[in-house]
Structures are given as structure tokens and as C-alpha cells.
Amino acid sequence: MAKVGLLCGREFSFPPAFLARVNELGRKDGVTAEFVKLGGTKMGELAEFHVIVDRISHEVDYYRGFLKHAIVQGTYVINNPFWWTADDKFFNYAVAQKVGVAVPKTIVLPQKSYPADIDLTAESLHNLGYPIDWDALLDYVGRPAILKPFSGGGWKHVYRSTTAKN
């Protein structure tokens, strides 16, 4: 019997419809589908699913770690959790620009906050130029500007600058 797992967030229409459809179509071949339930993953533990459809690991680090482990144990995972780690929007835009795709002026910026073990003085961040010339950066991209994380999914927590240039 093959089991399909679904890993998702606060979606309300797709998950139940997906599970119902897989269960309906797969019944004759012994294929079932259900939500993945996790509570800690042991190293080397076999995953109970033949296939996992992932719609949330870009938001939850633990899920991404679990999925990578499941792949090593022989589970097929859709969407590839390894690609997310190697991918970011800034890189994608740089590649697109290199091959001739029109890309808006884009800048990657230092992050707003750091983990507790990062010394905010010169010890950990000695490669970071300070102060940052925000006016020059905004002059480059133009105003209004849209600020969003370079990594991760979707448009969550997007900030649009509405400050007009003086």
C-alpha cells in the first residue's frame, strides 16, 4: 500500500479536496492520502509516506529538515526542500538579468535583526559597512520602493515605501 502525505498550512480549500481526490482515485490501487503529522524526527527513522506533497516547509524550518530526511529514507517529496535552501529571489533576479530578462532595479540589504549569538559590534559584523547610505540605495531603485525578504515564500510581510523623493 502506498501512502501520500500532505504537509500544508492554513489552506482551507485545496487540502481536503486534494486528500479526497487522491483517496478516491487511489482506492483501486491501494493508494491512500492523509495529512502528515509530526512530533519529532529520529535520525534514520523510515518515513511512513511514499510521497509527500509540501506546501509549507518554506515557512517552517523543522518541516524542511524533516522532508530532507524523508528524501534520504526514500520518500519522494514535491516541492524539493533542497532547492528552497539553495534558492533566493536576489539570485533568481541576477540570473534573469544575465540572460536578458527585464528585472526592476534590485538591492539585497543587510538583515534587520540577528540571532542572539551574533555580536552586534565589530566582532561578528566587521564586514558590514556602517552607516548604510539609505538615500543612495533608494535613489538607485527609485521611490516608492518595495521591500521584501530575499528568501522565503510569497509576499508575506512586504513593506511598500510611500515616501516621495524630496
PDB file of C-alpha atoms in Angstrom:
ATOM      1  CA  MET A   1       0.000   0.000   0.000  1.00  0.00           C
ATOM      2  CA  ALA A   2       1.366   3.441  -0.963  1.00  0.00           C
ATOM      3  CA  LYS A   3       0.602   6.394   1.260  1.00  0.00           C
ATOM      4  CA  VAL A   4       0.649  10.053   0.165  1.00  0.00           C
ATOM      5  CA  GLY A   5       1.181  12.701   2.814  1.00  0.00           C
ATOM      6  CA  LEU A   6       0.192  16.361   2.659  1.00  0.00           C
ATOM      7  CA  LEU A   7       2.149  18.979   4.596  1.00  0.00           C
ATOM      8  CA  CYS A   8       0.386  22.343   4.480  1.00  0.00           C
ATOM      9  CA  GLY A   9      -0.500  25.476   6.405  1.00  0.00           C
ATOM     10  CA  ARG A  10      -3.706  27.463   6.796  1.00  0.00           C
ATOM     11  CA  GLU A  11      -5.220  26.493   3.484  1.00  0.00           C
ATOM     12  CA  PHE A  12      -8.914  25.669   3.572  1.00  0.00           C
ATOM     13  CA  SER A  13      -9.932  24.555   0.091  1.00  0.00           C
ATOM     14  CA  PHE A  14      -7.024  22.705  -1.506  1.00  0.00           C
ATOM     15  CA  PRO A  15      -6.024  20.261   1.294  1.00  0.00           C
ATOM     16  CA  PRO A  16      -9.371  18.500   1.852  1.00  0.00           C
ATOM     17  CA  ALA A  17     -10.082  18.418  -1.893  1.00  0.00           C
ATOM     18  CA  PHE A  18      -6.609  17.002  -2.629  1.00  0.00           C
ATOM     19  CA  LEU A  19      -6.874  14.296   0.034  1.00  0.00           C
ATOM     20  CA  ALA A  20     -10.398  13.317  -1.063  1.00  0.00           C
ATOM     21  CA  ARG A  21      -9.390  13.100  -4.720  1.00  0.00           C
ATOM     22  CA  VAL A  22      -6.251  11.021  -4.078  1.00  0.00           C
ATOM     23  CA  ASN A  23      -8.223   8.681  -1.822  1.00  0.00           C
ATOM     24  CA  GLU A  24     -10.974   8.357  -4.422  1.00  0.00           C
ATOM     25  CA  LEU A  25      -8.688   7.742  -7.409  1.00  0.00           C
ATOM     26  CA  GLY A  26      -6.145   5.671  -5.498  1.00  0.00           C
ATOM     27  CA  ARG A  27      -8.559   3.287  -3.757  1.00  0.00           C
ATOM     28  CA  LYS A  28      -8.452   0.690  -6.545  1.00  0.00           C
ATOM     29  CA  ASP A  29      -4.613   0.646  -6.442  1.00  0.00           C
ATOM     30  CA  GLY A  30      -4.236   0.724  -2.661  1.00  0.00           C
ATOM     31  CA  VAL A  31      -3.115   4.371  -2.538  1.00  0.00           C
ATOM     32  CA  THR A  32      -4.268   6.487   0.413  1.00  0.00           C
ATOM     33  CA  ALA A  33      -3.651  10.098   1.385  1.00  0.00           C
ATOM     34  CA  GLU A  34      -3.640  11.906   4.707  1.00  0.00           C
ATOM     35  CA  PHE A  35      -2.128  14.883   6.499  1.00  0.00           C
ATOM     36  CA  VAL A  36       1.459  14.423   7.688  1.00  0.00           C
ATOM     37  CA  LYS A  37       1.590  14.590  11.500  1.00  0.00           C
ATOM     38  CA  LEU A  38       4.974  15.276  13.110  1.00  0.00           C
ATOM     39  CA  GLY A  39       6.218  15.380  16.656  1.00  0.00           C
ATOM     40  CA  GLY A  40       9.978  14.888  16.376  1.00  0.00           C
ATOM     41  CA  THR A  41      12.008  13.012  13.803  1.00  0.00           C
ATOM     42  CA  LYS A  42      14.599  10.392  14.780  1.00  0.00           C
ATOM     43  CA  MET A  43      17.734  10.071  12.678  1.00  0.00           C
ATOM     44  CA  GLY A  44      17.380   7.090  10.348  1.00  0.00           C
ATOM     45  CA  GLU A  45      13.660   6.679  11.043  1.00  0.00           C
ATOM     46  CA  LEU A  46      11.805   5.480   7.960  1.00  0.00           C
ATOM     47  CA  ALA A  47       9.153   7.857   6.701  1.00  0.00           C
ATOM     48  CA  GLU A  48       5.666   6.348   6.568  1.00  0.00           C
ATOM     49  CA  PHE A  49       4.852   8.035   3.246  1.00  0.00           C
ATOM     50  CA  HIS A  50       5.801   7.035  -0.275  1.00  0.00           C
ATOM     51  CA  VAL A  51       5.165  10.613  -1.478  1.00  0.00           C
ATOM     52  CA  ILE A  52       4.803  13.880   0.463  1.00  0.00           C
ATOM     53  CA  VAL A  53       3.313  16.999  -1.103  1.00  0.00           C
ATOM     54  CA  ASP A  54       4.847  20.003   0.657  1.00  0.00           C
ATOM     55  CA  ARG A  55       3.111  23.377   0.713  1.00  0.00           C
ATOM     56  CA  ILE A  56       4.546  24.880   3.936  1.00  0.00           C
ATOM     57  CA  SER A  57       8.217  23.963   4.574  1.00  0.00           C
ATOM     58  CA  HIS A  58       9.356  27.270   3.088  1.00  0.00           C
ATOM     59  CA  GLU A  59       7.820  28.794   6.243  1.00  0.00           C
ATOM     60  CA  VAL A  60       8.737  26.176   8.876  1.00  0.00           C
ATOM     61  CA  ASP A  61      12.383  25.116   9.277  1.00  0.00           C
ATOM     62  CA  TYR A  62      11.554  21.877  11.137  1.00  0.00           C
ATOM     63  CA  TYR A  63       9.342  20.723   8.278  1.00  0.00           C
ATOM     64  CA  ARG A  64      12.157  21.375   5.804  1.00  0.00           C
ATOM     65  CA  GLY A  65      14.583  19.342   7.928  1.00  0.00           C
ATOM     66  CA  PHE A  66      12.058  16.503   8.186  1.00  0.00           C
ATOM     67  CA  LEU A  67      11.480  16.498   4.419  1.00  0.00           C
ATOM     68  CA  LYS A  68      15.194  16.333   3.620  1.00  0.00           C
ATOM     69  CA  HIS A  69      15.491  13.390   5.998  1.00  0.00           C
ATOM     70  CA  ALA A  70      12.450  11.707   4.413  1.00  0.00           C
ATOM     71  CA  ILE A  71      14.105  12.012   0.992  1.00  0.00           C
ATOM     72  CA  VAL A  72      17.208  10.255   2.305  1.00  0.00           C
ATOM     73  CA  GLN A  73      14.908   7.481   3.573  1.00  0.00           C
ATOM     74  CA  GLY A  74      13.373   7.033   0.100  1.00  0.00           C
ATOM     75  CA  THR A  75      10.293   9.286   0.157  1.00  0.00           C
ATOM     76  CA  TYR A  76       9.502  11.365  -2.918  1.00  0.00           C
ATOM     77  CA  VAL A  77       8.862  14.989  -1.942  1.00  0.00           C
ATOM     78  CA  ILE A  78       7.066  17.546  -4.077  1.00  0.00           C
ATOM     79  CA  ASN A  79       8.296  20.517  -3.786  1.00  0.00           C
ATOM     80  CA  ASN A  80      12.016  19.905  -3.409  1.00  0.00           C
ATOM     81  CA  PRO A  81      13.148  21.197   0.028  1.00  0.00           C
ATOM     82  CA  PHE A  82      16.787  21.261  -1.107  1.00  0.00           C
ATOM     83  CA  TRP A  83      16.031  23.781  -3.847  1.00  0.00           C
ATOM     84  CA  TRP A  84      14.488  26.222  -1.407  1.00  0.00           C
ATOM     85  CA  THR A  85      17.705  26.341   0.614  1.00  0.00           C
ATOM     86  CA  ALA A  86      19.841  26.942  -2.462  1.00  0.00           C
ATOM     87  CA  ASP A  87      17.471  29.463  -3.968  1.00  0.00           C
ATOM     88  CA  ASP A  88      16.702  33.073  -3.226  1.00  0.00           C
ATOM     89  CA  LYS A  89      14.981  35.907  -5.030  1.00  0.00           C
ATOM     90  CA  PHE A  90      18.110  38.044  -5.397  1.00  0.00           C
ATOM     91  CA  PHE A  91      19.948  35.170  -7.088  1.00  0.00           C
ATOM     92  CA  ASN A  92      16.957  34.462  -9.325  1.00  0.00           C
ATOM     93  CA  TYR A  93      16.784  38.096 -10.425  1.00  0.00           C
ATOM     94  CA  ALA A  94      20.546  38.175 -11.074  1.00  0.00           C
ATOM     95  CA  VAL A  95      20.282  35.101 -13.317  1.00  0.00           C
ATOM     96  CA  ALA A  96      17.228  36.512 -15.090  1.00  0.00           C
ATOM     97  CA  GLN A  97      19.011  39.800 -15.724  1.00  0.00           C
ATOM     98  CA  LYS A  98      22.102  37.965 -17.003  1.00  0.00           C
ATOM     99  CA  VAL A  99      20.037  36.186 -19.679  1.00  0.00           C
ATOM    100  CA  GLY A 100      18.262  39.356 -20.779  1.00  0.00           C
ATOM    101  CA  VAL A 101      15.006  39.319 -18.785  1.00  0.00           C
ATOM    102  CA  ALA A 102      13.878  42.776 -17.725  1.00  0.00           C
ATOM    103  CA  VAL A 103      14.218  42.987 -13.932  1.00  0.00           C
ATOM    104  CA  PRO A 104      13.431  46.009 -11.769  1.00  0.00           C
ATOM    105  CA  LYS A 105      16.403  47.614 -10.051  1.00  0.00           C
ATOM    106  CA  THR A 106      17.016  45.365  -7.083  1.00  0.00           C
ATOM    107  CA  ILE A 107      19.237  45.555  -3.999  1.00  0.00           C
ATOM    108  CA  VAL A 108      19.880  42.954  -1.305  1.00  0.00           C
ATOM    109  CA  LEU A 109      20.190  44.597   2.111  1.00  0.00           C
ATOM    110  CA  PRO A 110      21.618  43.587   5.475  1.00  0.00           C
ATOM    111  CA  GLN A 111      19.014  41.943   7.649  1.00  0.00           C
ATOM    112  CA  LYS A 112      17.086  43.888  10.261  1.00  0.00           C
ATOM    113  CA  SER A 113      17.810  41.575  13.200  1.00  0.00           C
ATOM    114  CA  TYR A 114      20.282  38.822  14.038  1.00  0.00           C
ATOM    115  CA  PRO A 115      20.342  35.671  16.177  1.00  0.00           C
ATOM    116  CA  ALA A 116      21.284  36.197  19.831  1.00  0.00           C
ATOM    117  CA  ASP A 117      24.777  34.731  19.372  1.00  0.00           C
ATOM    118  CA  ILE A 118      25.732  37.390  16.784  1.00  0.00           C
ATOM    119  CA  ASP A 119      27.718  40.205  18.367  1.00  0.00           C
ATOM    120  CA  LEU A 120      26.217  43.427  17.009  1.00  0.00           C
ATOM    121  CA  THR A 121      29.532  45.217  17.413  1.00  0.00           C
ATOM    122  CA  ALA A 122      32.555  44.900  15.154  1.00  0.00           C
ATOM    123  CA  GLU A 123      33.363  41.290  16.183  1.00  0.00           C
ATOM    124  CA  SER A 124      30.648  39.449  14.237  1.00  0.00           C
ATOM    125  CA  LEU A 125      29.661  42.095  11.720  1.00  0.00           C
ATOM    126  CA  HIS A 126      33.054  43.611  10.848  1.00  0.00           C
ATOM    127  CA  ASN A 127      32.336  43.052   7.160  1.00  0.00           C
ATOM    128  CA  LEU A 128      29.187  45.166   7.283  1.00  0.00           C
ATOM    129  CA  GLY A 129      29.678  48.788   6.231  1.00  0.00           C
ATOM    130  CA  TYR A 130      28.052  51.276   8.548  1.00  0.00           C
ATOM    131  CA  PRO A 131      26.246  53.580   8.379  1.00  0.00           C
ATOM    132  CA  ILE A 132      24.258  52.416   5.385  1.00  0.00           C
ATOM    133  CA  ASP A 133      23.580  55.178   2.868  1.00  0.00           C
ATOM    134  CA  TRP A 134      19.815  54.586   2.619  1.00  0.00           C
ATOM    135  CA  ASP A 135      19.253  57.652   0.442  1.00  0.00           C
ATOM    136  CA  ALA A 136      21.735  56.406  -2.179  1.00  0.00           C
ATOM    137  CA  LEU A 137      20.101  52.967  -2.205  1.00  0.00           C
ATOM    138  CA  LEU A 138      16.626  54.469  -2.588  1.00  0.00           C
ATOM    139  CA  ASP A 139      17.915  56.807  -5.308  1.00  0.00           C
ATOM    140  CA  TYR A 140      19.144  53.714  -7.182  1.00  0.00           C
ATOM    141  CA  VAL A 141      15.881  51.733  -7.036  1.00  0.00           C
ATOM    142  CA  GLY A 142      13.587  54.743  -7.082  1.00  0.00           C
ATOM    143  CA  ARG A 143      10.707  55.801  -4.884  1.00  0.00           C
ATOM    144  CA  PRO A 144       8.281  54.416  -3.946  1.00  0.00           C
ATOM    145  CA  ALA A 145      10.206  51.202  -3.240  1.00  0.00           C
ATOM    146  CA  ILE A 146       9.023  47.742  -2.275  1.00  0.00           C
ATOM    147  CA  LEU A 147      10.963  45.970   0.469  1.00  0.00           C
ATOM    148  CA  LYS A 148      10.592  42.218   0.859  1.00  0.00           C
ATOM    149  CA  PRO A 149      12.707  39.320   2.103  1.00  0.00           C
ATOM    150  CA  PHE A 150      15.120  37.940  -0.462  1.00  0.00           C
ATOM    151  CA  SER A 151      14.414  34.402   0.683  1.00  0.00           C
ATOM    152  CA  GLY A 152      11.269  32.555   1.646  1.00  0.00           C
ATOM    153  CA  GLY A 153       7.924  32.293   0.005  1.00  0.00           C
ATOM    154  CA  GLY A 154       5.281  34.653  -1.198  1.00  0.00           C
ATOM    155  CA  TRP A 155       4.693  38.262  -0.342  1.00  0.00           C
ATOM    156  CA  LYS A 156       4.369  37.828   3.392  1.00  0.00           C
ATOM    157  CA  HIS A 157       5.408  40.920   5.375  1.00  0.00           C
ATOM    158  CA  VAL A 158       6.001  43.108   2.324  1.00  0.00           C
ATOM    159  CA  TYR A 159       6.648  46.765   3.007  1.00  0.00           C
ATOM    160  CA  ARG A 160       5.996  49.384   0.358  1.00  0.00           C
ATOM    161  CA  SER A 161       7.800  52.683   0.799  1.00  0.00           C
ATOM    162  CA  THR A 162       5.432  55.554   0.145  1.00  0.00           C
ATOM    163  CA  THR A 163       7.955  58.249   0.915  1.00  0.00           C
ATOM    164  CA  ALA A 164       8.197  60.541  -2.078  1.00  0.00           C
ATOM    165  CA  LYS A 165      11.645  61.790  -3.034  1.00  0.00           C
ATOM    166  CA  ASN A 166      12.179  65.406  -1.961  1.00  0.00           C
TER     167      ASN A 166
END
